[in-house]
Amino acid sequence: MLDINLIRTQPELVRLALNNRCESTTSLDGILALDVQRREILKQSEVLRGTRNTVSKEIGKMKDPAQRDAKIAEMRGVGDQITAIEVDLKRVEDQLDALTMALPNIPDERTPVGPTEDFNVVLRTEGEPRDPGFPAKPHWELGPALGLIDFERGVKLSGTRFYVLYDLGARLQRALIAWMLDVHTQQGYREAYLPFMVKQQTLFAAGQLPKFKDNLYHDAEEDFWMVPTAEVPLTNLHGGEILTAEQLPLHYCAYTPCFRREKMKAGSDVRGIKRGHQFDKVEMYKFCTPETSDAELEQMREDAEAICKGLGLTYRIKLLCTSDIGFNARITYDIEVWAPGCQEWLEVSSVSNCGDFQARRANVKYRPQAGAKVEFVHTLNGSGLALPRTMIAIMENYQQADGSIVVPEVLRGFVGTDVIRPRV
RNA sequence: GGAAAGGUGGCCGAGUGGUUUAAGGCGACGGUCUUGAAAACCGUUGUGGGUCUAUGGCUCACCGUGAGUUCGAAUCUCACCCUUUCCGCCA
């Protein structure tokens, strides 16, 4: 959420940000008008409440019954006025909140301005996109051939875009999760095991609601929503708390499954395990002071890159443009790994600095010094990494001419073998 | 799922309709005293909104959450949430 004070004093800054994001600016004038209304009505109700407070106190001390009854009658009228005014106030505040909650974050100055994803900037590529020296097979052929992936039975159980992993396929994913968490723990992130279902309020605070309601799964009877990313519970971990400066920065990592109601175009990304309604992810998350968030972002990007490097994958770093960054983000790096089988760069990580946008919604603050005024913290999130696409890259990059897959060295202890061969 | 007891500031804890402007204590911070420290004593010590003559003043709200009763609610009523203990069930 943006600071109402910022919207009030620098509306043109907000308007520019919305234009750069290719978002409508029509709500802005409504917000400004409602803000004025809110303060006018609030003042009226406060004056009346003040009167009632003093007079009620006097009534308590009055001895003369006639005088007392007169004052009570008078205050009954004041009470009715307050009730009427505050109905108005609530209506205005509800409208104002609804509009303000729907405004996205203001992009950082370094975020390239552009109306389409073509304005994303590839900053650098690590390694060469390489072919194995024979026609590389896509993972949707390699996986079933090795008995690692079963698309048919996934569909039987749950419908399109679900699959089952077996044997070393399932084990490779488990190995990656364990190894990634180990790496991040050594990088200084505290491992957390989180609820996979959260209440509605938690999604509002993380910025997923109200805007992305259509992409979320939830229980019809109870207030349980499936997490679309670990970022959601992690953002709220310190919700409503006032942290001390010494506690910061806080670094967390967590494995969770992610559930997303993807509204996909028919025929797009249909093959393989690239995009599903359920996938696994290891996430990094930071709470820090405004002074350090820029540096923390670069460090988090490097921490995500370390995973790609450790796995020996070719990857490139993209700086996303204003129309492509997420609702919560001020600046975002995407990391994409090369997959020679499907001949595609696959997004395996998105590393963002959200500034105080999420902290404001989740109400996470800190006190810079003892006695100083509290401020909002900055929050950052980054995948480290998304599992299915990492699996794709490993399978397709490490395939051999005989159809077997070499296990990246760092995973061999977890997988229990050097090479994944067809089951006999 | 059933029963009972609870939820008050950073923490403990008093408070059953109006001197409560949330007592008292602990902790923290500042000061006095001291060569220094401790002790003692004095003072300060929440969050958010609004407003103004703006490092401060004034004001409104906040005692689990939300409604209600009342001139007036931490206090009374209702619903819900959570915690603890016991019973049942279960991995």
Coordinates of C-alpha atoms (C1' of nucleotides) in Angstrom, one line a residue:
Chain A
M1 CA 0.0 0.0 0.0
L2 CA 1.2 3.5 -0.8
D3 CA 1.4 6.2 1.9
I4 CA -1.8 8.3 1.7
N5 CA 0.4 11.2 2.6
L6 CA 2.5 10.7 -0.5
I7 CA -0.6 10.4 -2.7
R8 CA -1.9 13.6 -1.2
T9 CA 1.2 15.6 -1.5
Q10 CA 2.7 14.2 -4.7
P11 CA -0.2 12.9 -6.8
E12 CA 1.8 13.5 -10.1
L13 CA 4.4 11.0 -8.9
V14 CA 1.8 8.4 -8.5
R15 CA 0.1 9.2 -11.8
L16 CA 3.4 8.8 -13.6
A17 CA 4.1 5.5 -11.9
L18 CA 0.7 4.2 -13.0
N19 CA 1.2 5.4 -16.5
N20 CA 4.6 3.7 -16.7
R21 CA 3.0 0.5 -15.5
C22 CA 0.3 0.8 -18.1
E23 CA -2.3 0.9 -15.4
S24 CA -5.4 3.2 -15.2
T25 CA -5.1 6.4 -13.3
T26 CA -8.8 7.0 -13.0
S27 CA -9.0 6.0 -9.3
L28 CA -6.4 8.7 -8.4
D29 CA -8.8 11.6 -8.5
G30 CA -11.4 9.6 -6.5
I31 CA -8.8 8.9 -3.9
L32 CA -7.8 12.5 -3.5
A33 CA -11.4 13.6 -3.2
L34 CA -12.3 10.9 -0.7
D35 CA -9.2 11.8 1.3
V36 CA -10.4 15.4 1.7
Q37 CA -13.9 14.2 2.5
R38 CA -12.6 11.8 5.1
R39 CA -10.7 14.5 7.0
E40 CA -13.7 16.9 7.0
I41 CA -16.0 14.3 8.3
L42 CA -13.5 13.1 10.8
K43 CA -13.1 16.6 12.2
Q44 CA -16.9 16.9 12.7
S45 CA -17.2 13.7 14.5
E46 CA -14.2 14.4 16.7
V47 CA -15.6 17.8 17.8
L48 CA -18.9 16.1 18.8
R49 CA -17.2 13.3 20.6
G50 CA -15.1 15.8 22.5
T51 CA -18.2 17.6 23.6
R52 CA -19.9 14.3 24.7
N53 CA -16.8 13.2 26.6
T54 CA -16.7 16.5 28.7
V55 CA -20.4 16.8 29.3
S56 CA -20.8 13.1 30.2
K57 CA -18.1 13.6 32.8
E58 CA -20.0 16.6 34.2
I59 CA -23.2 14.6 34.3
G60 CA -21.5 12.1 36.6
K61 CA -20.9 14.8 39.1
M62 CA -24.2 16.7 38.9
K63 CA -26.5 16.7 41.9
D64 CA -29.5 18.6 40.6
P65 CA -31.8 16.0 38.9
A66 CA -33.6 18.6 36.6
Q67 CA -30.3 20.0 35.3
R68 CA -28.9 16.5 34.9
D69 CA -31.9 15.2 32.9
A70 CA -31.6 18.2 30.6
K71 CA -28.0 17.5 29.9
I72 CA -28.7 13.8 29.3
A73 CA -31.4 14.7 26.8
E74 CA -29.0 17.1 25.1
M75 CA -26.2 14.5 24.9
R76 CA -28.7 11.9 23.5
G77 CA -29.1 14.3 20.5
V78 CA -25.3 14.6 20.2
G79 CA -24.9 10.8 20.2
D80 CA -27.4 10.5 17.4
Q81 CA -25.5 13.0 15.4
I82 CA -22.2 11.1 16.0
T83 CA -23.8 7.9 14.9
A84 CA -25.1 9.5 11.6
I85 CA -21.8 11.2 10.8
E86 CA -19.8 8.0 11.5
V87 CA -21.9 6.0 9.1
D88 CA -20.8 8.5 6.5
L89 CA -17.2 8.3 7.7
K90 CA -17.1 4.5 7.4
R91 CA -18.6 4.6 3.9
V92 CA -15.9 7.1 2.8
E93 CA -13.1 5.2 4.5
D94 CA -14.2 1.9 3.0
Q95 CA -14.2 3.4 -0.5
L96 CA -10.9 5.1 0.1
D97 CA -9.3 1.8 1.4
A98 CA -10.7 -0.2 -1.6
L99 CA -9.2 2.2 -4.1
T100 CA -5.9 2.6 -2.3
M101 CA -5.4 -1.1 -1.8
A102 CA -5.7 -1.6 -5.5
L103 CA -2.8 0.8 -6.3
P104 CA 0.5 -0.9 -7.2
N105 CA 3.9 0.1 -5.9
I106 CA 5.9 2.9 -7.4
P107 CA 8.7 1.6 -9.6
D108 CA 12.3 2.3 -8.7
E109 CA 14.2 4.9 -10.8
R110 CA 16.4 2.1 -12.2
T111 CA 13.4 0.1 -13.5
P112 CA 13.3 0.6 -17.3
V113 CA 10.2 2.3 -18.5
G114 CA 8.4 0.3 -21.1
P115 CA 4.9 -0.8 -22.2
T116 CA 5.7 -4.4 -23.1
E117 CA 8.1 -7.2 -22.0
D118 CA 10.3 -6.3 -24.9
F119 CA 11.6 -3.4 -22.7
N120 CA 13.0 -5.8 -20.2
V121 CA 16.8 -5.6 -20.3
V122 CA 19.1 -8.6 -20.4
L123 CA 22.0 -7.5 -18.2
R124 CA 24.3 -10.5 -18.6
T125 CA 24.4 -14.1 -19.5
E126 CA 26.5 -16.6 -17.5
G127 CA 27.7 -19.5 -19.6
E128 CA 26.9 -20.4 -23.2
P129 CA 23.6 -21.8 -24.3
R130 CA 24.9 -25.2 -25.2
D131 CA 23.7 -28.3 -27.0
P132 CA 24.7 -31.8 -25.9
G133 CA 26.2 -32.6 -29.3
F134 CA 23.2 -34.6 -30.5
P135 CA 19.6 -33.6 -31.0
A136 CA 18.5 -32.6 -27.5
K137 CA 15.2 -34.1 -26.3
P138 CA 12.7 -32.1 -24.4
H139 CA 12.0 -33.2 -20.8
W140 CA 8.5 -34.3 -21.8
E141 CA 10.1 -37.1 -23.8
L142 CA 13.1 -37.8 -21.5
G143 CA 11.0 -37.9 -18.3
P144 CA 8.4 -40.6 -19.4
A145 CA 11.1 -42.6 -21.2
L146 CA 13.1 -42.9 -18.0
G147 CA 10.0 -43.5 -15.9
L148 CA 10.5 -40.3 -14.0
I149 CA 7.3 -38.4 -15.1
D150 CA 3.8 -39.8 -15.6
F151 CA 1.6 -37.3 -17.3
E152 CA -1.4 -39.6 -18.0
R153 CA -1.9 -40.6 -14.4
G154 CA -1.5 -37.0 -13.1
V155 CA -4.4 -36.1 -15.5
K156 CA -6.4 -39.1 -14.3
L157 CA -6.1 -37.9 -10.7
S158 CA -6.5 -34.1 -11.0
G159 CA -7.0 -33.1 -14.6
T160 CA -4.8 -31.2 -17.1
R161 CA -1.4 -29.9 -16.1
F162 CA -0.9 -32.3 -13.2
Y163 CA 1.7 -35.0 -13.3
V164 CA 3.2 -37.7 -11.1
L165 CA 6.9 -38.1 -10.4
Y166 CA 8.4 -41.5 -9.7
D167 CA 11.6 -43.0 -8.4
L168 CA 14.7 -40.8 -9.2
G169 CA 12.4 -38.1 -10.6
A170 CA 10.7 -37.7 -7.3
R171 CA 14.0 -38.1 -5.5
L172 CA 15.7 -35.5 -7.8
Q173 CA 13.1 -32.9 -6.8
R174 CA 13.5 -33.8 -3.1
A175 CA 17.3 -33.6 -3.5
L176 CA 17.1 -30.1 -5.0
I177 CA 14.8 -28.9 -2.2
A178 CA 17.1 -30.2 0.5
W179 CA 20.3 -29.0 -1.3
M180 CA 18.9 -25.5 -1.9
L181 CA 17.8 -25.1 1.7
D182 CA 21.2 -26.2 2.8
V183 CA 22.9 -23.6 0.6
H184 CA 20.6 -20.8 1.7
T185 CA 21.1 -21.7 5.4
Q186 CA 24.8 -21.4 4.9
Q187 CA 24.2 -18.1 3.2
G188 CA 22.7 -16.9 6.5
Y189 CA 19.0 -17.5 5.8
R190 CA 16.9 -19.0 8.6
E191 CA 14.9 -22.0 7.4
A192 CA 11.2 -21.8 8.2
Y193 CA 8.5 -24.4 7.7
L194 CA 5.2 -22.5 7.1
P195 CA 1.5 -23.1 6.9
F196 CA 0.5 -23.8 3.3
M197 CA -3.0 -22.4 4.0
V198 CA -3.5 -18.9 5.3
K199 CA -6.4 -16.6 6.1
Q200 CA -7.7 -13.9 3.7
Q201 CA -6.2 -11.1 5.7
T202 CA -2.8 -12.6 5.2
L203 CA -3.2 -12.4 1.5
F204 CA -4.4 -8.8 1.6
A205 CA -1.3 -7.9 3.7
A206 CA 1.0 -9.6 1.2
G207 CA -0.6 -7.7 -1.7
Q208 CA -2.1 -10.8 -3.4
L209 CA -5.6 -9.5 -2.6
P210 CA -7.8 -7.9 -3.7
K211 CA -6.2 -7.8 -7.2
F212 CA -5.4 -11.4 -7.8
K213 CA -8.4 -13.1 -6.3
D214 CA -8.9 -15.0 -9.6
N215 CA -5.6 -16.7 -9.3
L216 CA -6.1 -18.2 -5.8
Y217 CA -7.6 -21.4 -4.5
H218 CA -9.6 -21.3 -1.3
D219 CA -11.8 -23.4 0.9
A220 CA -15.5 -22.7 0.3
E221 CA -16.6 -23.0 3.9
E222 CA -13.6 -21.8 6.0
D223 CA -11.2 -18.9 5.8
F224 CA -8.4 -21.0 4.4
W225 CA -6.6 -20.0 1.2
M226 CA -3.8 -22.0 -0.5
V227 CA -0.6 -20.1 -0.7
P228 CA 0.5 -19.1 -4.2
T229 CA 4.0 -18.6 -2.9
A230 CA 5.9 -18.7 0.4
E231 CA 6.2 -14.9 0.1
V232 CA 2.7 -14.7 1.5
P233 CA 3.2 -16.3 4.9
L234 CA 6.7 -14.9 5.1
T235 CA 5.6 -11.3 4.6
N236 CA 3.2 -11.8 7.5
L237 CA 5.6 -13.6 9.8
H238 CA 6.3 -10.3 11.7
G239 CA 3.0 -8.7 10.9
G240 CA 2.0 -6.1 13.5
E241 CA 5.4 -6.2 15.2
I242 CA 7.8 -3.4 16.0
L243 CA 11.3 -4.8 15.6
T244 CA 14.4 -3.3 17.0
A245 CA 17.2 -2.1 14.7
E246 CA 19.5 -4.8 16.1
Q247 CA 17.1 -7.5 14.9
L248 CA 17.5 -6.4 11.3
P249 CA 18.2 -7.6 8.8
L250 CA 16.1 -10.8 9.1
H251 CA 16.8 -13.4 6.4
Y252 CA 14.4 -16.4 5.9
C253 CA 14.2 -19.3 3.5
A254 CA 11.4 -21.7 3.1
Y255 CA 10.2 -24.6 1.0
T256 CA 6.5 -24.6 0.1
P257 CA 4.3 -26.0 -2.6
C258 CA 2.6 -23.2 -4.5
F259 CA -1.0 -23.3 -5.8
R260 CA -2.1 -21.0 -8.6
R261 CA -5.3 -20.9 -10.6
E262 CA -3.5 -20.0 -13.8
K263 CA -5.8 -18.5 -16.5
M264 CA -3.8 -19.9 -19.4
K265 CA -4.4 -19.4 -23.1
A266 CA -5.4 -22.7 -24.6
G267 CA -2.4 -24.3 -26.2
S268 CA 0.3 -22.2 -24.4
D269 CA 2.9 -24.0 -22.3
V270 CA 0.7 -27.1 -22.4
R271 CA 3.6 -29.6 -22.7
G272 CA 5.6 -30.8 -19.8
I273 CA 6.0 -29.6 -16.3
K274 CA 6.8 -25.9 -17.0
R275 CA 3.5 -24.5 -15.8
G276 CA 1.0 -26.2 -13.5
H277 CA -1.6 -25.4 -10.8
Q278 CA 0.7 -26.9 -8.2
F279 CA 4.5 -26.6 -8.0
D280 CA 7.2 -26.6 -5.5
K281 CA 9.5 -23.6 -4.7
V282 CA 12.2 -22.6 -2.3
E283 CA 11.9 -19.0 -1.4
M284 CA 14.2 -16.4 0.1
Y285 CA 12.8 -13.4 2.1
K286 CA 14.3 -10.5 3.9
F287 CA 13.2 -7.8 6.3
C288 CA 15.7 -4.9 6.5
T289 CA 16.1 -1.1 7.0
P290 CA 15.5 1.3 4.1
E291 CA 19.2 2.1 4.1
T292 CA 20.3 -1.5 3.3
S293 CA 17.6 -2.8 1.0
D294 CA 19.4 -1.9 -2.2
A295 CA 22.5 -3.9 -1.1
E296 CA 20.3 -6.7 0.2
L297 CA 18.6 -7.0 -3.2
E298 CA 22.0 -7.4 -5.0
Q299 CA 23.0 -10.0 -2.4
M300 CA 19.8 -11.9 -2.8
R301 CA 20.3 -12.0 -6.6
E302 CA 23.8 -13.4 -6.0
D303 CA 22.4 -16.0 -3.6
A304 CA 19.9 -17.1 -6.3
E305 CA 22.7 -17.1 -8.9
A306 CA 24.8 -19.3 -6.6
I307 CA 22.1 -22.0 -7.0
C308 CA 22.3 -21.9 -10.8
K309 CA 26.1 -21.9 -10.7
G310 CA 26.2 -24.8 -8.3
L311 CA 24.0 -26.8 -10.6
G312 CA 26.2 -25.9 -13.6
L313 CA 23.3 -24.2 -15.5
T314 CA 23.6 -21.5 -18.1
Y315 CA 21.5 -18.6 -17.1
R316 CA 20.9 -14.9 -17.8
I317 CA 19.8 -12.0 -15.6
K318 CA 17.0 -9.7 -16.8
L319 CA 16.0 -6.4 -15.3
L320 CA 12.2 -6.1 -15.7
C321 CA 10.6 -3.0 -17.1
T322 CA 7.8 -1.0 -15.5
S323 CA 5.0 -2.9 -17.2
D324 CA 6.4 -6.3 -16.3
I325 CA 7.3 -6.0 -12.6
G326 CA 4.8 -7.3 -10.1
F327 CA 2.2 -5.4 -8.1
N328 CA 4.3 -5.2 -5.0
A329 CA 7.7 -4.6 -6.5
R330 CA 9.8 -1.5 -7.1
I331 CA 12.5 -3.3 -9.0
T332 CA 12.9 -7.0 -10.1
Y333 CA 15.6 -9.2 -11.5
D334 CA 14.5 -12.3 -13.3
I335 CA 16.8 -15.3 -13.6
E336 CA 16.3 -17.5 -16.6
V337 CA 18.1 -20.8 -17.2
W338 CA 18.7 -22.3 -20.7
A339 CA 16.8 -25.5 -21.6
P340 CA 18.2 -27.0 -24.8
G341 CA 15.4 -29.6 -25.2
C342 CA 12.5 -27.1 -25.4
Q343 CA 14.9 -24.4 -26.8
E344 CA 13.7 -21.9 -24.2
W345 CA 15.0 -19.6 -21.5
L346 CA 13.0 -20.6 -18.4
E347 CA 12.3 -18.2 -15.6
V348 CA 13.4 -19.9 -12.4
S349 CA 13.7 -16.9 -10.1
S350 CA 12.3 -13.5 -9.6
V351 CA 14.1 -11.3 -7.1
S352 CA 12.4 -8.1 -6.0
N353 CA 12.7 -5.2 -3.6
C354 CA 9.3 -4.1 -2.4
G355 CA 10.4 -1.2 -0.4
D356 CA 7.9 -0.4 2.4
F357 CA 4.9 -1.3 0.2
Q358 CA 4.3 -4.7 1.8
A359 CA 5.5 -3.7 5.2
R360 CA 2.8 -1.0 5.2
R361 CA 0.1 -3.5 4.4
A362 CA 1.3 -6.1 6.9
N363 CA 2.3 -3.4 9.4
V364 CA 5.9 -4.4 10.0
K365 CA 7.9 -1.7 11.7
Y366 CA 11.2 -1.1 13.4
R367 CA 12.6 1.5 15.8
P368 CA 15.9 2.9 14.3
Q369 CA 17.2 3.9 17.8
A370 CA 15.9 3.7 21.3
G371 CA 13.4 6.5 21.7
A372 CA 13.2 7.2 18.0
K373 CA 9.9 7.2 16.0
V374 CA 9.0 3.8 14.4
E375 CA 9.4 3.3 10.7
F376 CA 8.3 0.7 8.2
V377 CA 10.9 -1.9 7.3
H378 CA 11.7 -2.8 3.7
T379 CA 10.9 -6.3 2.4
L380 CA 12.5 -8.4 -0.4
N381 CA 11.7 -11.7 -1.9
G382 CA 13.3 -14.0 -4.3
S383 CA 12.9 -17.6 -5.6
G384 CA 15.7 -19.8 -4.8
L385 CA 14.6 -21.6 -7.0
A386 CA 11.3 -22.8 -8.6
L387 CA 11.5 -26.6 -8.8
P388 CA 9.8 -27.8 -12.0
R389 CA 11.8 -25.5 -14.3
T390 CA 15.0 -26.3 -12.5
M391 CA 14.2 -30.0 -13.0
I392 CA 13.6 -29.3 -16.7
A393 CA 16.9 -27.5 -17.1
I394 CA 18.8 -30.3 -15.3
M395 CA 17.2 -33.1 -17.4
E396 CA 17.6 -31.3 -20.7
N397 CA 21.2 -30.1 -20.1
Y398 CA 22.6 -33.2 -18.5
Q399 CA 21.0 -35.7 -21.0
Q400 CA 23.3 -38.1 -22.8
A401 CA 23.0 -39.7 -26.2
D402 CA 21.8 -43.0 -24.7
G403 CA 18.8 -41.2 -23.0
S404 CA 20.3 -41.3 -19.5
I405 CA 20.8 -38.1 -17.3
V406 CA 23.9 -37.3 -15.4
V407 CA 23.2 -36.0 -11.9
P408 CA 24.9 -32.6 -11.1
E409 CA 27.7 -33.2 -8.7
V410 CA 26.3 -31.3 -5.8
L411 CA 23.2 -33.4 -5.8
R412 CA 24.8 -36.9 -6.0
G413 CA 24.9 -37.4 -2.3
F414 CA 21.1 -36.6 -2.1
V415 CA 20.1 -38.6 -5.1
G416 CA 22.3 -41.6 -4.4
T417 CA 23.6 -42.1 -7.9
D418 CA 25.7 -40.4 -10.6
V419 CA 23.5 -41.2 -13.5
I420 CA 19.8 -41.7 -13.9
R421 CA 19.2 -44.6 -16.3
P422 CA 16.1 -46.3 -17.7
R423 CA 14.6 -48.7 -15.1
V424 CA 15.2 -52.3 -16.0
Chain B
rG1 C1' -16.0 -32.5 18.9
rG2 C1' -17.6 -31.7 24.6
rA3 C1' -16.6 -29.1 29.4
rA4 C1' -14.3 -25.3 32.4
rA5 C1' -11.2 -21.0 33.1
rG6 C1' -9.2 -17.0 30.9
rG7 C1' -7.4 -12.7 27.0
rU8 C1' -5.8 -5.3 30.3
rG9 C1' 0.5 -1.3 28.1
rG10 C1' 7.5 -4.0 26.5
rC11 C1' 6.4 -7.8 30.8
rC12 C1' 3.7 -9.0 35.5
rG13 C1' -0.8 -7.4 37.4
rA14 C1' -5.2 -4.3 39.8
rG15 C1' -9.6 -2.5 38.0
rU16 C1' -18.0 -5.1 37.9
rG17 C1' -21.0 1.9 35.0
rG18 C1' -18.8 8.3 36.3
rU19 C1' -11.6 11.4 40.8
rU20 C1' -9.2 5.8 35.7
rU21 C1' -6.6 11.2 32.8
rA22 C1' -5.9 2.5 33.0
rA23 C1' -3.5 1.8 40.0
rG24 C1' 0.9 -0.6 41.5
rG25 C1' 5.2 -3.3 40.4
rC26 C1' 9.2 -5.0 37.0
rG27 C1' 12.2 -3.7 32.9
rA28 C1' 14.2 0.3 29.9
rC29 C1' 15.8 5.5 29.3
rG30 C1' 17.2 10.4 31.5
rG31 C1' 18.8 13.0 35.9
rU32 C1' 20.6 13.9 41.2
rC33 C1' 24.2 11.9 44.5
rU34 C1' 29.4 9.3 43.6
rU35 C1' 36.5 9.2 41.9
rG36 C1' 33.6 5.3 39.2
rA37 C1' 29.8 1.8 39.9
rA38 C1' 25.8 -0.1 42.8
rA39 C1' 22.0 1.4 46.0
rA40 C1' 18.6 5.2 47.0
rC41 C1' 15.7 9.2 45.2
rC42 C1' 13.3 12.2 41.2
rG43 C1' 11.5 12.2 36.3
rU44 C1' 10.2 10.0 31.5
rU45 C1' 8.5 5.7 29.1
rG46 C1' 2.6 2.7 23.8
rU47 C1' 0.2 2.7 18.6
rG48 C1' -2.6 5.1 15.0
rG49 C1' -5.5 9.3 12.9
rG50 C1' -6.7 14.6 12.7
rU51 C1' -5.1 19.5 13.6
rC52 C1' -2.0 23.8 14.8
rU53 C1' 1.5 29.2 16.2
rA54 C1' 5.0 22.2 14.8
rU55 C1' 12.0 18.7 17.6
rG56 C1' 6.3 20.7 20.6
rG57 C1' 1.0 21.7 21.8
rC58 C1' -4.2 20.3 21.4
rU59 C1' -7.6 16.5 20.2
rC60 C1' -10.1 11.6 18.7
rA61 C1' -9.6 6.4 18.8
rC62 C1' -7.5 1.9 20.8
rC63 C1' -8.0 -2.9 27.4
rG64 C1' -8.6 -10.2 21.9
rU65 C1' -12.2 -8.9 17.3
rG66 C1' -17.0 -7.1 15.8
rA67 C1' -21.8 -5.5 16.9
rG68 C1' -25.2 -3.7 20.8
rU69 C1' -27.2 -1.1 25.6
rU70 C1' -26.1 3.9 27.9
rC71 C1' -25.7 10.8 28.6
rG72 C1' -21.2 7.9 29.7
rA73 C1' -18.3 1.0 28.8
rA74 C1' -11.8 -2.0 30.2
rU75 C1' -16.4 -2.8 33.3
rC76 C1' -23.1 -4.7 31.1
rU77 C1' -25.4 -7.9 26.6
rC78 C1' -24.6 -10.9 22.1
rA79 C1' -21.6 -13.3 18.4
rC80 C1' -16.9 -14.7 16.9
rC81 C1' -11.4 -15.5 17.4
rC82 C1' -7.5 -17.1 20.4
rU83 C1' -5.0 -19.3 24.8
rU84 C1' -4.8 -22.8 29.0
rU85 C1' -6.6 -27.2 31.5
rC86 C1' -9.5 -31.7 31.4
rC87 C1' -12.3 -35.5 28.4
rG88 C1' -13.0 -37.7 23.5
rC89 C1' -10.7 -38.7 18.7
rC90 C1' -6.5 -39.0 15.6
rA91 C1' -0.9 -39.1 12.6

